[in-house]
Amino acid sequence: MTPAAYEYKKRIGAWGLIVRVTAEVSGVADVPSDAQRIADEDVWIRFANSASEPDKEWTAHGLSLTAKQLAAASIGSASTLVVVHGIEAPLPTDYQSEACALAMVGWLRKYANVPGVEVPVNFDNEHNRYVFDWDGAHAPQKEVSADSPPRR
């Protein structure tokens, strides 16, 4: 598959979240050594370009939310590899790395034909942050502090 871009957008009030993920998915016989295994599935993620560690962790989390769906959709015995070529947050926008997970879910829904998951997002005025309802899904360990405001 040729790399394709997907833009996650969530507008709440005057501002909103926008994250663009460019990625591709393919079946591979040999998984690259720098790829990371997702959950217990034979699904792997590799970052071709530099990205912040929180962005990588949240993007991988988005893939983990749909890894079983992606593995079920894969044909043959090859491993499934998602290569992320870029993560961008166009300005002006709010930014929280958690939105990378939803951009990955949206990308998989559009380009890998998996149903994905729904994750409600609200804005917490008191803490000046977006709140993601993961519905029991475990979030990455290095979660951004609730005290730090989103980037504007």
Short mmCIF file of C-alpha atoms in Angstrom, two decimals:
data_model
loop_
_atom_site.label_atom_id
_atom_site.label_comp_id
_atom_site.label_asym_id
_atom_site.label_seq_id
_atom_site.Cartn_x
_atom_site.Cartn_y
_atom_site.Cartn_z
CA MET A 1 0.00 0.00 0.00
CA THR A 2 1.17 3.53 -0.73
CA PRO A 3 1.35 5.85 2.30
CA ALA A 4 -1.88 7.76 2.83
CA ALA A 5 -2.84 10.58 5.18
CA TYR A 6 -5.80 10.81 7.53
CA GLU A 7 -6.73 13.89 9.52
CA TYR A 8 -8.50 13.52 12.85
CA LYS A 9 -10.52 16.61 13.75
CA LYS A 10 -12.51 17.34 16.89
CA ARG A 11 -13.85 20.82 17.42
CA ILE A 12 -15.17 21.84 20.80
CA GLY A 13 -15.83 25.53 21.20
CA ALA A 14 -13.51 27.98 19.49
CA TRP A 15 -10.56 25.58 19.35
CA GLY A 16 -10.13 21.96 18.49
CA LEU A 17 -7.81 19.04 18.00
CA ILE A 18 -6.33 18.26 14.60
CA VAL A 19 -3.78 15.50 14.05
CA ARG A 20 -2.70 14.22 10.65
CA VAL A 21 -1.21 10.72 10.42
CA THR A 22 0.46 9.43 7.26
CA ALA A 23 0.92 5.67 7.28
CA GLU A 24 0.70 2.44 5.31
CA VAL A 25 -0.20 -1.14 6.19
CA SER A 26 1.08 -4.34 4.62
CA GLY A 27 1.67 -8.00 5.24
CA VAL A 28 5.32 -8.86 5.75
CA ALA A 29 7.18 -12.15 6.08
CA ASP A 30 10.00 -10.55 8.07
CA VAL A 31 9.22 -7.90 10.67
CA PRO A 32 11.81 -5.08 10.79
CA SER A 33 13.96 -5.13 13.93
CA ASP A 34 12.87 -1.61 14.89
CA ALA A 35 9.15 -2.48 14.81
CA GLN A 36 7.13 -2.76 18.01
CA ARG A 37 4.67 -5.60 18.58
CA ILE A 38 1.14 -4.50 19.44
CA ALA A 39 -0.66 -6.45 22.17
CA ASP A 40 -0.74 -10.23 21.67
CA GLU A 41 -1.52 -9.97 17.97
CA ASP A 42 0.86 -10.45 15.06
CA VAL A 43 0.48 -6.72 14.40
CA TRP A 44 3.48 -4.44 14.45
CA ILE A 45 4.12 -0.70 14.24
CA ARG A 46 7.20 1.08 12.95
CA PHE A 47 7.89 4.81 12.87
CA ALA A 48 9.77 5.77 9.70
CA ASN A 49 10.29 9.38 10.77
CA SER A 50 11.03 11.02 14.07
CA ALA A 51 8.16 11.76 16.41
CA SER A 52 7.99 12.58 20.10
CA GLU A 53 7.83 9.62 22.47
CA PRO A 54 4.32 10.58 23.71
CA ASP A 55 3.10 10.81 20.09
CA LYS A 56 4.57 7.37 19.34
CA GLU A 57 3.07 5.85 22.48
CA TRP A 58 -0.39 7.25 21.80
CA THR A 59 -0.28 6.26 18.11
CA ALA A 60 0.67 2.72 19.13
CA HIS A 61 -2.17 2.81 21.68
CA GLY A 62 -4.62 3.65 18.89
CA LEU A 63 -3.35 0.67 16.93
CA SER A 64 -3.69 -1.56 20.01
CA LEU A 65 -7.38 -0.63 20.29
CA THR A 66 -7.99 -2.16 16.85
CA ALA A 67 -5.20 -4.76 16.60
CA LYS A 68 -7.57 -7.74 16.87
CA GLN A 69 -9.77 -6.27 14.12
CA LEU A 70 -6.74 -5.63 11.91
CA ALA A 71 -5.32 -9.13 12.52
CA ALA A 72 -8.70 -10.67 11.66
CA ALA A 73 -8.84 -8.67 8.42
CA SER A 74 -5.33 -9.74 7.37
CA ILE A 75 -5.03 -12.43 4.74
CA GLY A 76 -2.46 -15.17 4.85
CA SER A 77 0.13 -15.98 7.46
CA ALA A 78 2.21 -12.83 7.06
CA SER A 79 2.60 -10.43 9.96
CA THR A 80 0.74 -7.14 9.68
CA LEU A 81 2.99 -4.08 9.73
CA VAL A 82 1.80 -0.49 10.05
CA VAL A 83 4.49 2.00 9.11
CA VAL A 84 3.86 5.55 10.32
CA HIS A 85 5.57 8.04 8.04
CA GLY A 86 4.45 11.19 9.77
CA ILE A 87 2.44 12.75 12.59
CA GLU A 88 1.55 16.42 12.26
CA ALA A 89 -0.52 18.89 14.23
CA PRO A 90 -1.35 21.83 11.96
CA LEU A 91 -1.43 25.19 13.69
CA PRO A 92 -3.41 26.95 15.03
CA THR A 93 -4.90 24.11 17.02
CA ASP A 94 -4.94 22.68 20.50
CA TYR A 95 -2.69 19.70 20.85
CA GLN A 96 -2.57 16.70 23.13
CA SER A 97 -0.68 13.55 22.20
CA GLU A 98 -3.74 11.47 23.09
CA ALA A 99 -5.31 12.63 19.81
CA CYS A 100 -2.66 10.60 17.95
CA ALA A 101 -4.48 7.45 19.11
CA LEU A 102 -7.73 8.64 17.56
CA ALA A 103 -5.95 9.67 14.36
CA MET A 104 -4.54 6.13 14.10
CA VAL A 105 -7.98 4.59 14.74
CA GLY A 106 -9.47 6.81 12.03
CA TRP A 107 -6.66 5.97 9.62
CA LEU A 108 -7.23 2.23 10.17
CA ARG A 109 -10.98 2.66 9.72
CA LYS A 110 -10.49 4.47 6.41
CA TYR A 111 -7.55 2.61 4.88
CA ALA A 112 -7.53 -0.85 6.50
CA ASN A 113 -11.32 -1.30 6.56
CA VAL A 114 -11.55 -2.12 10.26
CA PRO A 115 -14.59 -0.97 12.25
CA GLY A 116 -12.46 0.81 14.83
CA VAL A 117 -13.70 2.01 18.19
CA GLU A 118 -15.52 5.10 19.39
CA VAL A 119 -13.75 7.24 21.99
CA PRO A 120 -15.77 10.20 23.27
CA VAL A 121 -13.80 13.43 23.74
CA ASN A 122 -14.88 16.37 25.89
CA PHE A 123 -13.22 19.55 27.05
CA ASP A 124 -12.54 20.12 30.75
CA ASN A 125 -12.70 23.91 31.19
CA GLU A 126 -11.40 23.77 34.74
CA HIS A 127 -8.15 22.06 33.68
CA ASN A 128 -8.05 23.52 30.15
CA ARG A 129 -7.65 20.02 28.66
CA TYR A 130 -9.42 17.55 26.45
CA VAL A 131 -10.65 14.44 28.26
CA PHE A 132 -10.69 11.13 26.39
CA ASP A 133 -13.04 8.38 27.58
CA TRP A 134 -11.07 5.22 26.88
CA ASP A 135 -13.88 3.07 28.34
CA GLY A 136 -11.59 0.86 30.35
CA ALA A 137 -8.87 0.62 27.70
CA HIS A 138 -5.49 1.02 29.32
CA ALA A 139 -3.70 4.17 28.28
CA PRO A 140 0.07 4.37 27.81
CA GLN A 141 2.09 4.58 31.02
CA LYS A 142 3.67 7.95 30.22
CA GLU A 143 0.43 9.87 30.10
CA VAL A 144 0.65 13.65 29.86
CA SER A 145 0.03 15.35 33.19
CA ALA A 146 -3.49 16.67 33.70
CA ASP A 147 -1.91 19.88 35.00
CA SER A 148 -0.21 20.80 31.73
CA PRO A 149 -2.44 22.72 29.32
CA PRO A 150 -2.78 21.79 25.66
CA ARG A 151 -0.54 23.57 23.17
CA ARG A 152 -2.19 26.49 21.41
#
